[in-house]
Structure formats: C-alpha cells, structure tokens
Short mmCIF file of C-alpha atoms in Angstrom, two decimals:
data_model
loop_
_atom_site.label_atom_id
_atom_site.label_comp_id
_atom_site.label_asym_id
_atom_site.label_seq_id
_atom_site.Cartn_x
_atom_site.Cartn_y
_atom_site.Cartn_z
CA MET A 168 1.00 1.04 -24.80
CA ASN A 169 1.83 -0.72 -21.81
CA LYS A 170 4.07 2.51 -20.65
CA LYS A 171 1.19 4.32 -20.86
CA ILE A 172 -1.04 1.81 -19.24
CA LEU A 173 1.21 1.49 -16.20
CA SER A 174 1.84 5.32 -15.96
CA ILE A 175 -1.88 5.80 -15.47
CA LEU A 176 -2.37 3.03 -12.85
CA LEU A 177 0.68 4.34 -10.81
CA ALA A 178 -0.61 7.84 -11.30
CA ALA A 179 -4.30 6.81 -10.46
CA LEU A 180 -2.97 4.87 -7.32
CA MET A 181 -0.79 8.08 -6.25
CA ALA A 182 -4.13 10.24 -6.57
CA SER A 183 -5.66 7.66 -4.15
CA ALA A 184 -2.51 8.05 -1.74
CA SER A 185 -3.16 11.59 -1.44
CA LEU A 186 -6.94 11.81 -1.66
CA THR A 187 -6.03 14.26 -4.34
CA GLY A 188 -6.65 18.12 -4.48
CA LEU A 189 -5.22 20.58 -6.76
CA ALA A 190 -4.65 23.85 -4.10
CA GLY A 191 -1.28 25.14 -3.09
CA CYS A 192 -1.01 24.44 0.69
CA SER A 193 -1.26 27.67 1.80
CA GLU A 194 -5.02 27.65 0.66
CA LYS A 195 -7.66 27.48 3.15
CA ALA A 196 -8.90 23.69 3.90
CA ALA A 197 -12.06 22.47 2.79
CA ASP A 198 -14.08 20.07 5.22
CA ASN A 199 -12.57 16.87 4.31
CA SER A 200 -12.84 15.48 7.90
CA GLY A 201 -14.77 12.36 6.94
CA ASP A 202 -13.44 8.59 8.16
CA SER A 203 -12.06 6.62 5.09
CA GLY A 204 -12.53 3.19 6.73
CA ASN A 205 -9.71 1.05 6.53
CA ALA A 206 -8.34 2.41 3.25
CA ALA A 207 -4.63 2.98 3.61
CA GLN A 208 -4.84 5.82 1.07
CA ALA A 209 -8.50 6.08 -0.16
CA GLY A 210 -9.98 8.81 -2.18
CA SER A 211 -11.69 10.09 -5.34
CA VAL A 212 -11.11 12.08 -8.50
CA ASN A 213 -13.61 13.67 -10.44
CA GLU A 214 -14.00 14.38 -13.97
CA ALA A 215 -12.67 18.22 -13.52
CA GLU A 216 -9.61 16.96 -11.69
CA ALA A 217 -9.12 14.21 -14.11
CA SER A 218 -8.81 16.69 -17.01
CA GLY A 219 -6.51 19.18 -15.09
CA GLU A 220 -9.01 21.57 -14.36
CA GLU A 221 -9.37 22.92 -10.67
CA ALA A 222 -12.18 21.43 -8.47
CA GLU A 223 -12.61 24.05 -5.89
CA ASP A 224 -14.74 22.14 -3.39
CA GLU A 225 -11.65 20.06 -3.27
CA LEU A 226 -8.95 22.36 -2.25
CA VAL A 227 -7.35 21.75 1.13
CA GLY A 228 -4.67 23.81 2.85
CA ASP A 229 -2.37 22.76 5.92
CA ASP A 230 -3.83 26.00 7.80
CA LEU A 231 -0.12 26.61 9.37
CA PRO A 232 0.73 30.06 10.19
CA GLU A 233 4.39 31.19 9.01
CA LYS A 234 7.27 30.72 10.99
CA ASP A 235 11.11 30.82 10.40
CA PHE A 236 12.87 27.86 12.07
CA GLY A 237 16.05 29.90 11.16
CA GLY A 238 17.58 27.00 9.07
CA GLU A 239 17.29 24.07 11.41
CA THR A 240 17.21 20.81 10.08
CA PHE A 241 14.34 18.40 9.51
CA SER A 242 16.17 14.91 9.11
CA ILE A 243 14.91 11.89 7.38
CA LEU A 244 16.43 8.62 8.05
CA THR A 245 15.32 5.55 5.65
CA THR A 246 16.59 2.24 4.39
CA SER A 247 18.22 1.34 1.24
CA TRP A 248 15.45 -1.60 0.93
CA TYR A 249 13.45 -1.25 -2.12
CA ASN A 250 15.35 1.81 -2.96
CA ALA A 251 12.88 3.41 -0.34
CA LYS A 252 14.50 7.27 -0.80
CA LYS A 253 12.73 7.63 -4.22
CA TYR A 254 9.22 7.45 -2.75
CA ILE A 255 10.49 10.10 -0.48
CA TYR A 256 12.70 12.48 -1.32
CA ALA A 257 14.65 13.96 -4.57
CA ASP A 258 18.15 15.32 -4.19
CA GLU A 259 18.24 17.08 -7.57
CA MET A 260 15.87 17.59 -10.64
CA ASN A 261 16.19 14.80 -13.27
CA GLY A 262 13.49 15.18 -15.74
CA GLU A 263 11.37 12.16 -14.22
CA VAL A 264 7.87 13.54 -13.11
CA VAL A 265 7.81 11.93 -9.68
CA ASN A 266 11.40 12.98 -8.74
CA ASP A 267 11.06 16.64 -9.98
CA ALA A 268 7.73 16.83 -8.09
CA LEU A 269 9.41 15.77 -4.87
CA PHE A 270 12.26 17.85 -5.15
CA LYS A 271 9.84 20.83 -6.11
CA GLN A 272 8.09 19.85 -2.96
CA ARG A 273 11.20 20.03 -0.63
CA SER A 274 12.42 23.34 -1.93
CA LYS A 275 9.09 24.96 -1.65
CA ILE A 276 8.75 23.96 2.26
CA SER A 277 12.27 24.57 2.71
CA ASP A 278 12.03 28.40 1.53
CA ARG A 279 8.67 28.83 3.29
CA PHE A 280 9.54 27.80 6.84
CA ASN A 281 13.54 28.20 6.44
CA VAL A 282 14.18 24.47 6.98
CA ASP A 283 16.61 22.15 5.68
CA ILE A 284 15.27 19.27 4.80
CA THR A 285 17.56 16.14 4.48
CA CYS A 286 17.33 12.34 3.83
CA ASN A 287 19.76 9.56 4.67
CA ASP A 288 19.58 6.12 3.43
CA ASP A 289 22.95 4.59 3.77
CA ASN A 290 21.92 1.24 5.66
CA ASP A 291 19.60 -1.70 5.42
CA LEU A 292 16.65 -2.87 7.57
CA ASP A 293 18.39 -4.70 10.62
CA PRO A 294 21.18 -1.46 11.12
CA VAL A 295 18.08 0.90 10.89
CA SER A 296 16.01 -0.67 13.35
CA THR A 297 18.99 -1.03 15.65
CA MET A 298 19.76 2.62 15.18
CA VAL A 299 16.55 3.65 16.00
CA HIS A 300 16.27 1.76 19.05
CA ASN A 301 19.64 3.46 20.09
CA CYS A 302 18.96 6.98 19.73
CA ALA A 303 15.84 6.78 21.48
CA ILE A 304 17.89 5.27 24.56
CA SER A 305 20.71 7.42 24.19
CA GLY A 306 18.61 10.71 23.40
CA ASP A 307 20.47 11.08 19.94
CA ASP A 308 18.53 13.70 18.04
CA SER A 309 20.13 13.49 14.67
CA TYR A 310 16.97 12.40 13.11
CA SER A 311 13.48 13.95 13.10
CA ILE A 312 11.43 10.83 11.44
CA VAL A 313 12.31 7.53 10.25
CA TYR A 314 11.03 5.29 7.51
CA SER A 315 11.77 1.81 7.55
CA HIS A 316 10.75 -2.04 6.85
CA ASP A 317 7.05 -1.85 7.75
CA ASN A 318 6.89 -4.61 10.40
CA MET A 319 10.22 -3.38 11.84
CA THR A 320 8.73 0.14 12.20
CA MET A 321 5.80 -1.12 14.21
CA ASN A 322 7.89 -3.24 16.37
CA ASN A 323 10.30 -0.09 16.85
CA GLY A 324 7.23 1.71 18.02
CA LEU A 325 5.96 -0.91 20.53
CA LYS A 326 9.75 -0.47 22.06
CA GLY A 327 8.94 2.86 22.94
CA ASP A 328 11.21 4.49 20.12
CA PHE A 329 8.64 6.65 18.66
CA CYS A 330 6.69 9.40 19.94
CA ASP A 331 2.77 9.35 19.81
CA LEU A 332 1.46 11.50 16.97
CA ARG A 333 -1.74 11.89 18.21
CA SER A 334 -0.10 14.20 21.23
CA PHE A 335 1.21 16.71 18.72
CA GLU A 336 -0.78 19.50 19.09
CA ILE A 337 -0.15 21.23 15.76
CA LEU A 338 -1.10 18.06 13.60
CA ASP A 339 -4.49 18.30 12.36
CA PHE A 340 -5.72 14.63 12.04
CA SER A 341 -8.93 15.84 10.29
CA LYS A 342 -7.02 16.54 7.36
CA PRO A 343 -7.33 14.07 4.55
CA TRP A 344 -3.59 13.19 4.56
CA TRP A 345 -4.08 11.71 8.07
CA GLN A 346 -6.95 9.50 7.07
CA GLY A 347 -6.35 5.80 5.94
CA ALA A 348 -3.52 4.03 7.62
CA SER A 349 -3.34 6.82 10.29
CA GLN A 350 -6.81 5.83 11.44
CA VAL A 351 -6.26 2.05 10.96
CA PHE A 352 -2.92 2.23 13.09
CA THR A 353 -4.12 4.11 16.24
CA ILE A 354 -4.72 1.75 18.80
CA GLN A 355 -6.12 3.14 21.94
CA ASN A 356 -6.07 6.75 20.51
CA ARG A 357 -2.22 6.51 20.13
CA LEU A 358 -0.36 6.24 17.07
CA PHE A 359 3.37 5.52 17.35
CA ALA A 360 3.83 4.66 13.38
CA THR A 361 2.06 5.43 10.14
CA ALA A 362 1.72 5.88 6.61
CA ASN A 363 0.55 8.63 4.63
CA SER A 364 1.26 10.86 1.68
CA MET A 365 4.69 11.86 3.17
CA ALA A 366 5.90 9.03 1.00
CA MET A 367 4.55 7.46 -2.56
CA SER A 368 5.57 3.89 -1.23
CA GLY A 369 1.97 2.79 -0.78
CA ILE A 370 1.22 3.22 -4.35
CA TYR A 371 3.99 0.79 -5.71
CA MET A 372 3.42 -1.45 -2.86
CA ASN A 373 -0.48 -1.89 -3.52
CA CYS A 374 -1.47 -5.24 -5.16
CA THR A 375 -3.71 -5.29 -7.90
CA VAL A 376 -4.71 -8.05 -10.89
CA SER A 377 -2.94 -8.06 -14.33
CA PHE A 378 -4.01 -9.86 -17.11
CA ASN A 379 -2.97 -10.95 -20.67
CA LYS A 380 -5.28 -9.49 -22.91
CA ALA A 381 -4.24 -11.21 -25.86
CA LEU A 382 -4.20 -14.74 -24.61
CA MET A 383 -7.48 -14.06 -22.68
CA ILE A 384 -8.81 -13.36 -26.25
CA ASP A 385 -7.28 -16.47 -27.85
CA LEU A 386 -8.80 -18.16 -25.29
CA GLN A 387 -12.00 -17.03 -26.26
CA MET A 388 -12.57 -15.32 -23.31
CA ASP A 389 -14.60 -12.03 -22.57
CA LEU A 390 -12.36 -9.26 -20.93
CA PRO A 391 -13.96 -9.08 -17.63
CA TYR A 392 -13.82 -5.35 -17.69
CA GLU A 393 -17.79 -4.77 -17.44
CA LYS A 394 -18.26 -7.61 -14.80
CA VAL A 395 -15.84 -5.13 -12.93
CA LYS A 396 -17.93 -2.14 -13.54
CA ASN A 397 -20.99 -3.87 -12.55
CA GLY A 398 -19.82 -4.87 -9.64
CA GLU A 399 -19.92 -8.54 -10.47
CA TRP A 400 -16.43 -9.83 -10.80
CA TYR A 401 -16.05 -12.53 -8.55
CA LEU A 402 -13.53 -15.12 -7.52
CA ASP A 403 -15.32 -17.90 -8.74
CA ASP A 404 -15.08 -16.12 -12.29
CA MET A 405 -11.34 -15.67 -12.06
CA ILE A 406 -10.98 -19.36 -11.05
CA SER A 407 -12.81 -20.45 -14.10
CA MET A 408 -10.83 -18.72 -16.12
CA ALA A 409 -7.52 -19.45 -14.78
CA GLU A 410 -8.61 -23.09 -15.11
CA LYS A 411 -8.52 -22.48 -18.94
CA GLY A 412 -5.30 -20.44 -18.84
CA LYS A 413 -3.06 -23.48 -17.85
CA GLN A 414 -1.75 -25.03 -20.78
CA ASP A 415 1.02 -27.69 -20.93
CA LEU A 416 3.13 -25.96 -23.57
CA ASP A 417 5.83 -28.32 -24.27
CA GLY A 418 3.30 -31.55 -24.11
CA ASN A 419 5.58 -33.44 -21.30
CA GLY A 420 2.78 -33.92 -19.02
CA VAL A 421 4.57 -32.10 -16.36
CA PHE A 422 3.74 -28.61 -15.41
CA ASP A 423 6.76 -26.33 -14.50
CA ASP A 424 8.24 -22.88 -15.26
CA LYS A 425 8.17 -23.59 -18.75
CA ASP A 426 4.51 -23.99 -19.19
CA GLN A 427 1.56 -21.48 -19.18
CA TRP A 428 -0.45 -21.08 -15.83
CA GLY A 429 -3.56 -19.20 -14.78
CA PHE A 430 -2.64 -17.43 -12.08
CA LEU A 431 1.03 -16.03 -11.01
CA THR A 432 1.47 -14.79 -7.40
CA ALA A 433 3.73 -15.35 -4.67
CA SER A 434 3.31 -15.83 -1.01
CA TYR A 435 3.06 -12.36 -0.10
CA GLY A 436 0.40 -11.89 -2.72
CA TRP A 437 -1.89 -14.71 -1.21
CA LEU A 438 -1.98 -12.79 2.14
CA GLN A 439 -3.00 -9.57 0.34
CA PHE A 440 -5.80 -11.64 -1.52
CA GLN A 441 -6.93 -13.49 1.68
CA SER A 442 -7.51 -9.67 3.21
CA ASP A 443 -9.14 -8.43 0.00
CA MET A 444 -11.81 -11.38 0.24
CA GLY A 445 -12.61 -10.54 3.58
CA ALA A 446 -10.77 -12.72 5.69
CA GLY A 447 -8.77 -10.24 7.61
CA CYS A 448 -7.55 -11.70 10.89
CA MET A 449 -7.53 -8.51 13.39
CA VAL A 450 -10.04 -5.60 13.96
CA LYS A 451 -10.07 -3.23 16.90
CA ASP A 452 -12.82 -3.06 19.55
CA GLU A 453 -14.89 0.13 20.76
CA ALA A 454 -12.14 0.75 23.33
CA GLY A 455 -9.30 0.72 20.51
CA ASN A 456 -7.87 -2.63 21.57
CA VAL A 457 -6.56 -5.01 19.06
CA ALA A 458 -8.95 -8.23 18.72
CA PHE A 459 -8.98 -11.70 16.78
CA SER A 460 -11.41 -10.98 14.04
CA GLY A 461 -12.79 -14.59 15.19
CA ASN A 462 -13.90 -14.69 11.02
CA VAL A 463 -12.95 -18.42 11.23
CA ASP A 464 -15.86 -19.53 8.94
CA LYS A 465 -15.17 -17.18 6.33
CA MET A 466 -11.49 -17.88 6.48
CA VAL A 467 -12.21 -21.58 5.88
CA ALA A 468 -14.50 -20.42 2.87
CA VAL A 469 -11.91 -18.42 1.26
CA MET A 470 -9.18 -21.04 1.68
CA GLU A 471 -11.43 -23.61 -0.05
CA LYS A 472 -11.58 -21.45 -3.19
CA PHE A 473 -7.84 -20.65 -2.78
CA ASP A 474 -7.29 -24.36 -3.08
CA ARG A 475 -9.23 -24.57 -6.09
CA MET A 476 -7.06 -21.79 -7.54
CA ASP A 477 -4.26 -23.85 -6.33
CA ASP A 478 -4.44 -26.10 -9.44
CA PHE A 479 -3.90 -23.37 -11.55
CA THR A 480 -1.35 -21.50 -9.88
CA ARG A 481 2.39 -20.76 -9.69
CA ALA A 482 3.34 -19.00 -6.84
CA SER A 483 7.04 -18.13 -5.75
CA THR A 484 8.03 -18.23 -2.33
CA GLY A 485 9.46 -14.55 -2.07
CA THR A 486 7.99 -11.52 -3.76
CA ASP A 487 8.94 -11.76 -7.10
CA TYR A 488 5.45 -12.87 -8.22
CA ASN A 489 6.52 -14.91 -11.32
CA VAL A 490 6.90 -11.49 -13.03
CA ASP A 491 9.31 -12.63 -15.43
CA MET A 492 6.56 -15.82 -16.71
CA PHE A 493 3.95 -13.06 -16.96
CA LYS A 494 6.37 -10.76 -18.93
CA GLU A 495 7.25 -13.80 -21.31
CA GLY A 496 3.36 -14.29 -22.01
CA ARG A 497 3.04 -17.58 -19.90
CA GLY A 498 0.23 -16.39 -17.29
CA LEU A 499 -3.18 -15.32 -17.96
CA PHE A 500 -3.31 -13.51 -14.50
CA MET A 501 -1.01 -12.12 -12.09
CA PHE A 502 -1.54 -10.66 -8.72
CA SER A 503 1.53 -8.50 -7.80
CA GLU A 504 2.68 -5.35 -6.31
CA ASN A 505 2.86 -2.42 -8.86
CA ARG A 506 6.15 -1.87 -8.40
CA ASN A 507 7.09 -5.25 -10.26
CA LEU A 508 4.94 -4.28 -13.14
CA TYR A 509 6.70 -0.78 -13.10
CA GLU A 510 10.07 -1.93 -12.91
CA SER A 511 9.71 -5.32 -15.24
CA MET A 512 6.72 -4.67 -17.57
CA ARG A 513 7.18 -1.43 -19.13
CA ASP A 514 9.55 -3.16 -21.58
CA SER A 515 7.68 -6.06 -22.19
CA SER A 516 5.74 -6.89 -25.48
CA VAL A 517 2.60 -8.29 -23.73
CA SER A 518 -0.62 -6.24 -23.69
CA TYR A 519 -1.71 -6.49 -19.97
CA GLY A 520 -4.74 -4.52 -18.48
CA ILE A 521 -5.14 -4.08 -14.97
CA LEU A 522 -8.17 -5.06 -12.50
CA PRO A 523 -8.88 -4.94 -8.97
CA ALA A 524 -9.04 -8.19 -6.86
CA PRO A 525 -12.47 -10.09 -7.24
CA LYS A 526 -15.34 -9.98 -4.92
CA PHE A 527 -15.22 -13.10 -3.07
CA ASP A 528 -18.94 -13.65 -3.71
CA GLU A 529 -22.15 -11.56 -4.20
CA MET A 530 -22.16 -10.80 -0.37
CA GLN A 531 -19.04 -8.75 -0.44
CA GLU A 532 -20.37 -5.09 -1.06
CA ASN A 533 -17.06 -3.64 -2.27
CA TYR A 534 -14.04 -4.39 -4.08
CA ALA A 535 -10.84 -4.26 -2.01
CA SER A 536 -6.93 -3.48 -2.79
CA ALA A 537 -4.71 -4.38 0.40
CA GLY A 538 -0.95 -3.67 -0.15
CA TYR A 539 2.12 -2.75 1.57
CA ASP A 540 3.94 0.57 2.53
CA ILE A 541 7.03 1.78 4.25
CA TYR A 542 5.54 3.17 7.73
CA TRP A 543 7.48 6.14 9.71
CA GLY A 544 7.70 7.24 12.88
CA VAL A 545 9.10 10.07 14.88
CA LEU A 546 11.91 9.43 16.93
CA LEU A 547 11.08 9.92 20.88
CA SER A 548 14.41 11.22 21.23
CA SER A 549 13.73 14.20 18.92
CA ALA A 550 10.65 15.40 20.68
CA ALA A 551 12.03 18.53 21.90
CA HIS A 552 11.90 19.56 18.17
CA GLU A 553 8.09 18.66 18.21
CA GLU A 554 7.15 22.05 16.65
CA LEU A 555 9.61 21.98 13.89
CA ILE A 556 8.79 18.40 13.20
CA SER A 557 4.80 19.17 13.12
CA TYR A 558 5.25 21.88 10.53
CA CYS A 559 7.30 19.57 8.23
CA LEU A 560 5.10 16.66 8.75
CA GLU A 561 1.82 18.62 7.98
CA ALA A 562 3.13 20.91 5.29
CA ILE A 563 5.16 18.00 3.20
CA SER A 564 1.97 15.73 3.47
CA CYS A 565 -0.33 18.67 2.45
CA GLU A 566 2.14 19.79 -0.75
CA ASN A 567 2.17 15.99 -1.82
CA TYR A 568 -1.43 15.79 -1.44
CA ASN A 569 -2.11 18.86 -3.55
CA ASN A 570 0.53 19.05 -5.92
CA VAL A 571 3.05 16.50 -6.22
CA ILE A 572 0.29 13.62 -6.96
CA PRO A 573 -1.74 15.65 -9.16
CA ALA A 574 1.56 16.96 -10.91
CA VAL A 575 1.71 13.13 -12.06
CA TRP A 576 -1.62 12.41 -13.06
CA GLU A 577 -2.23 15.50 -14.87
CA THR A 578 1.19 14.94 -17.04
CA VAL A 579 0.04 11.39 -17.73
CA LEU A 580 -3.45 12.09 -18.69
CA GLY A 581 -2.01 14.78 -21.16
CA ALA A 582 -0.60 11.70 -23.33
CA LYS A 583 -2.82 9.77 -25.87
CA LEU A 584 -4.85 7.14 -23.95
CA SER A 585 -7.84 6.48 -26.03
CA ASP A 586 -6.36 2.82 -26.80
CA ALA A 587 -7.21 1.65 -23.02
CA PRO A 588 -10.36 3.60 -21.58
CA GLU A 589 -11.45 0.62 -20.02
CA ASP A 590 -8.03 0.46 -18.11
CA THR A 591 -8.68 3.97 -16.92
CA ASP A 592 -11.97 2.90 -15.63
CA MET A 593 -10.18 0.01 -13.49
CA PHE A 594 -7.77 2.63 -11.98
CA HIS A 595 -10.78 4.73 -11.14
CA ILE A 596 -12.16 1.59 -9.17
CA ILE A 597 -8.82 0.60 -7.52
CA ARG A 598 -7.66 4.18 -6.17
CA ASP A 599 -10.73 4.56 -3.99
CA VAL A 600 -10.53 0.91 -2.36
CA GLN A 601 -6.67 0.92 -1.16
CA TYR A 602 -5.81 0.17 2.37
CA VAL A 603 -3.36 -1.62 4.44
CA ASP A 604 -4.49 -4.81 6.49
CA LEU A 605 -4.14 -4.21 10.22
CA GLY A 606 -3.15 -7.97 10.71
CA TYR A 607 -0.43 -7.69 8.31
CA ALA A 608 0.94 -4.67 9.74
CA LEU A 609 0.88 -6.20 13.40
CA SER A 610 1.96 -9.69 12.09
CA GLN A 611 5.52 -9.35 13.49
CA SER A 612 4.31 -7.85 16.62
CA ILE A 613 1.67 -10.64 17.82
CA GLY A 614 2.78 -14.25 18.38
CA GLY A 615 1.03 -16.56 16.30
CA LEU A 616 -0.36 -13.97 13.80
CA SER A 617 1.95 -14.30 10.85
CA ASN A 618 0.78 -17.81 10.62
CA LEU A 619 -2.87 -16.69 10.23
CA VAL A 620 -1.91 -13.72 7.82
CA PHE A 621 -0.19 -16.12 5.51
CA LEU A 622 -2.96 -18.87 5.86
CA LYS A 623 -2.68 -19.72 2.31
CA THR A 624 1.30 -20.97 2.62
CA ASN A 625 0.70 -22.57 6.05
CA THR A 626 -2.30 -24.94 5.67
CA THR A 627 -4.93 -26.27 3.39
CA ALA A 628 -8.72 -25.72 3.57
CA ASP A 629 -9.93 -28.79 5.22
CA GLN A 630 -7.02 -27.89 8.22
CA THR A 631 -8.15 -24.40 8.38
CA ALA A 632 -9.97 -24.39 11.40
CA SER A 633 -7.95 -26.66 13.51
CA TYR A 634 -4.69 -24.69 12.57
CA ILE A 635 -6.24 -21.48 13.78
CA GLN A 636 -7.30 -23.14 17.05
CA LYS A 637 -3.48 -24.41 17.35
CA MET A 638 -2.47 -20.95 17.21
CA MET A 639 -5.18 -19.12 19.29
CA LYS A 640 -3.05 -19.44 22.61
CA SER A 641 -0.42 -17.82 21.39
CA LEU A 642 -2.49 -15.28 19.67
CA ASN A 643 -4.34 -14.40 22.45
CA LYS A 644 -1.28 -14.03 24.74
CA GLY A 645 0.49 -11.83 21.93
CA THR A 646 -2.52 -9.72 21.70
CA GLU A 647 -2.91 -9.21 25.13
CA LYS A 648 0.73 -8.50 25.30
CA LEU A 649 0.43 -5.68 22.59
CA ASN A 650 -2.54 -4.08 24.07
CA LYS A 651 -0.81 -3.65 27.30
CA SER A 652 2.28 -2.35 25.87
CA TYR A 653 0.24 0.41 24.11
CA SER A 654 -1.30 1.15 27.61
CA GLU A 655 2.12 1.28 29.22
CA ILE A 656 4.47 2.94 26.51
CA GLY A 657 5.32 6.75 27.40
CA GLY A 658 3.89 5.95 31.23
#
C-alpha cells in the first residue's frame, strides 16, 4: 500500500511541476499565460486527465519552427549532490517510468532538431560552482546550462556567470512551464537562475506532512482528511494531536530517540513550515526589487505556536528529518521532503497518509506547500549559442510538461488505488499549492537573511522581535547590495 500511496504522491506532484497537459509539443499552444503567483510548480489536473483521457483545452505546444542544428551539442552540467542527474536526464532505458520517459524525451528532441543532448555529473557542489565561474571568466562554452545547489546557483548568477533568460527572444514566458519559480526569481525583470519542468527535482524536494494512520487510530483520533477538504486543518489541530502522540515508550522518564514523538522534522523542515504558515521573510516591490516583508508580528505569532509544538517534537539538525524513527512507527507526524519518503518509506510496514501543511489559523485562505529544488542557469560564456539553447530549453520543458509527467501519472493511476482514495484527494490539494520561497532562495545571497529563514533554530518566540531587529542592519545592507548587483550585471 505504501508503495502505491507514495507513487501517487510523486506522480501528482510531478503533474504539478509541469502544469500537466497531454499534448505533443508540436501541437498549437492553448492560452495559458496566467500568473501562478508564488507557486514554484503549480497547476491542476482535472478528472479527464486523471483518468488518462485527453483534455483538449489543456494542450500546450512549444510553437517552435522546425530547425536542423547539424548535430550541435546541448550540454548539461550538474552535480553528484543528491544524485541530481536522475531528475534531469536518462542515459538509457531501464524499465523505470520516470527514467524511460526522460530518455524518450531526449531522443525525440534530439531527432527533431538534430542536436546531441548530453549531461555530465562528475563533480560535487563546490567544484561545479567554481567551474561555472571559471567558464564564465575564460569564455569556455563547453556547457550550455548548469544545474547545481539552489543557493550556490543563485550566487553564481549574482557573480555574472549566467545569461539573463528574460533577454532570450525565443523563450516564451507566457508558457506554463515558465510560470512559478521563473516569476518568483525574476528581479528587476531579469532572470539569471530558475527552476521549472526541465527537471523533476522540485517534486522530490517538496515538503509535505506524513502521518502514521494506525497510531492515530490507536490514539482514538480522527484522521484529518475531512478537515483538510473543508479548509479547516489548522496548526492548533496538529499541535493538540502531536501532544497525544508523544509517549515515553521505555518508561524511564527521559525522552530520546527510543521513544515516540508527536512531530518529526529537521531544521530544514522548520524553515519551510515557517513559510507555509505565512511568515516568509522577503517580497518584491512594484519595481521588482527585493525587500524585507516587514512581517514581524506574524513571525512572532508563528514562533509562539512553534514553541508549543517543540514540546512534542524530535528535530534533526540536518536533512534526514528523523525518517528512520517514522519508518519504525515512532512518530505520529513527520514533515519531510518527499525524496526521503521515496528512498526510505516504500519498504516500511507503516501505514501512512499524506497531508498538506496545516493553515496557521482561520485567517489563512489557502494551504501552502514550500520546498526546495535544483536551480539552473545558462552560462554567459555560451551566449553565442543562444538559439540552440533556447530551442532545447523550450522543447525539453514542453515535452516534460506534456508527456513525461503525464506518463508517470497515467501509469500510476492504472494500478489498484481504491485502498487510499483520501490520500489521492490530498495529492490534488498539495500539487496546486507548491512553491519555492524567495527568502530561502536568496538566503545565502543576502547578509543576515539565513538567520531569519531559520528562525526556529536560531531563537525563541519571546526573543523573535529583538532577534529580527538585530539582523536588520545586515539584512538591509545585503538587500541593497543584491538589488544593486541585479541592476549592474551585464552592464
């Protein structure tokens, strides 16, 4: 059952990552120029699509004319970090749905435009970041685009290592695969790094709530599906349930990794949870400049509830989210990246369900589902190949949008899923509210910002306002510097 549930989750979120349509990319585009707000990869799938039927009003084409590039190479550089390549590229068919869909995508586009699409992932984060900068300085055009660590990619962009994608004449930013993160990351109408359906990484790195169904029933609590559907799933509900979930299993009066906890997460989970509660740090003004949200009262209020939750929480300092404890049945809730579920939970005997993060309170209109991604940019040293790169970016994004994601969705929906219809409903909600938080994306580019993004690991509720005040001088200086850099990059 868990394998099925998780497969639906990933497929549903993949559908979100590409704003799912079912057309081939040579089809005429539909009108999909609407703004998806802060959703990094947002969309919706209707009943016809979910059952594998074609929905004519969802067909989206890339509108590219035919072109023969004479065997030129479109080369992708990525890192060995998190095995990033598997989200982007497939060397050969291996029978796995996502891999084979990516391989077919590459083959189709290679044949269509007579291009050789390659991907290199030999190096880890720092070497790739350094290589990008050196290529830009030396004029080395060995690579067309680079996928790297999210924050490092933003910093490479600030160094002037990447092209402004908004200046590429062939890219059509009204297309759905350019919504979401490409809008969020556009500063002063310039876009040096982004994330979109070129890769599947945003799906696996999105953070969602998992819960132990059997444990919740044993504790005589109602599964919160109906609350979620009614828009009435709130943080206070989760806190009260987490309190009941904390149990001293060995009876020694000391709570540790051998006991049962109400809430499992990590420091990297808290920062996304903070954003989901409406306590994000950074916004953009009317001129497209980055600015502090000024949302101090909300940040304090969120931290007050987080401090209450802390009494029932076991949080790791890294990014493992205490998934092993959840796998062993010693956690009622877990807030984690989906990749951890995929890698660790599919062989578990724990019967678990999936939920969106709760709303902060009744004033929050919509659920939110923040996550990470592997951002990318086009090397400045490869600008002379703009036409080739633009064709490949547009065509690959379109092909993933229309065919790679739906291939997974349809395959999974072909299985017997009647044992978890409620979870399917939750996936429908989650996929429409995914996004990448601007504050996190810039957290290593603006002085003091990382401290505010990681509020839960740096301070307590009663100290939050004063802590923010201490950071403001550094934050204001760093924000001013970033906005100035954007205005000067490329002259």
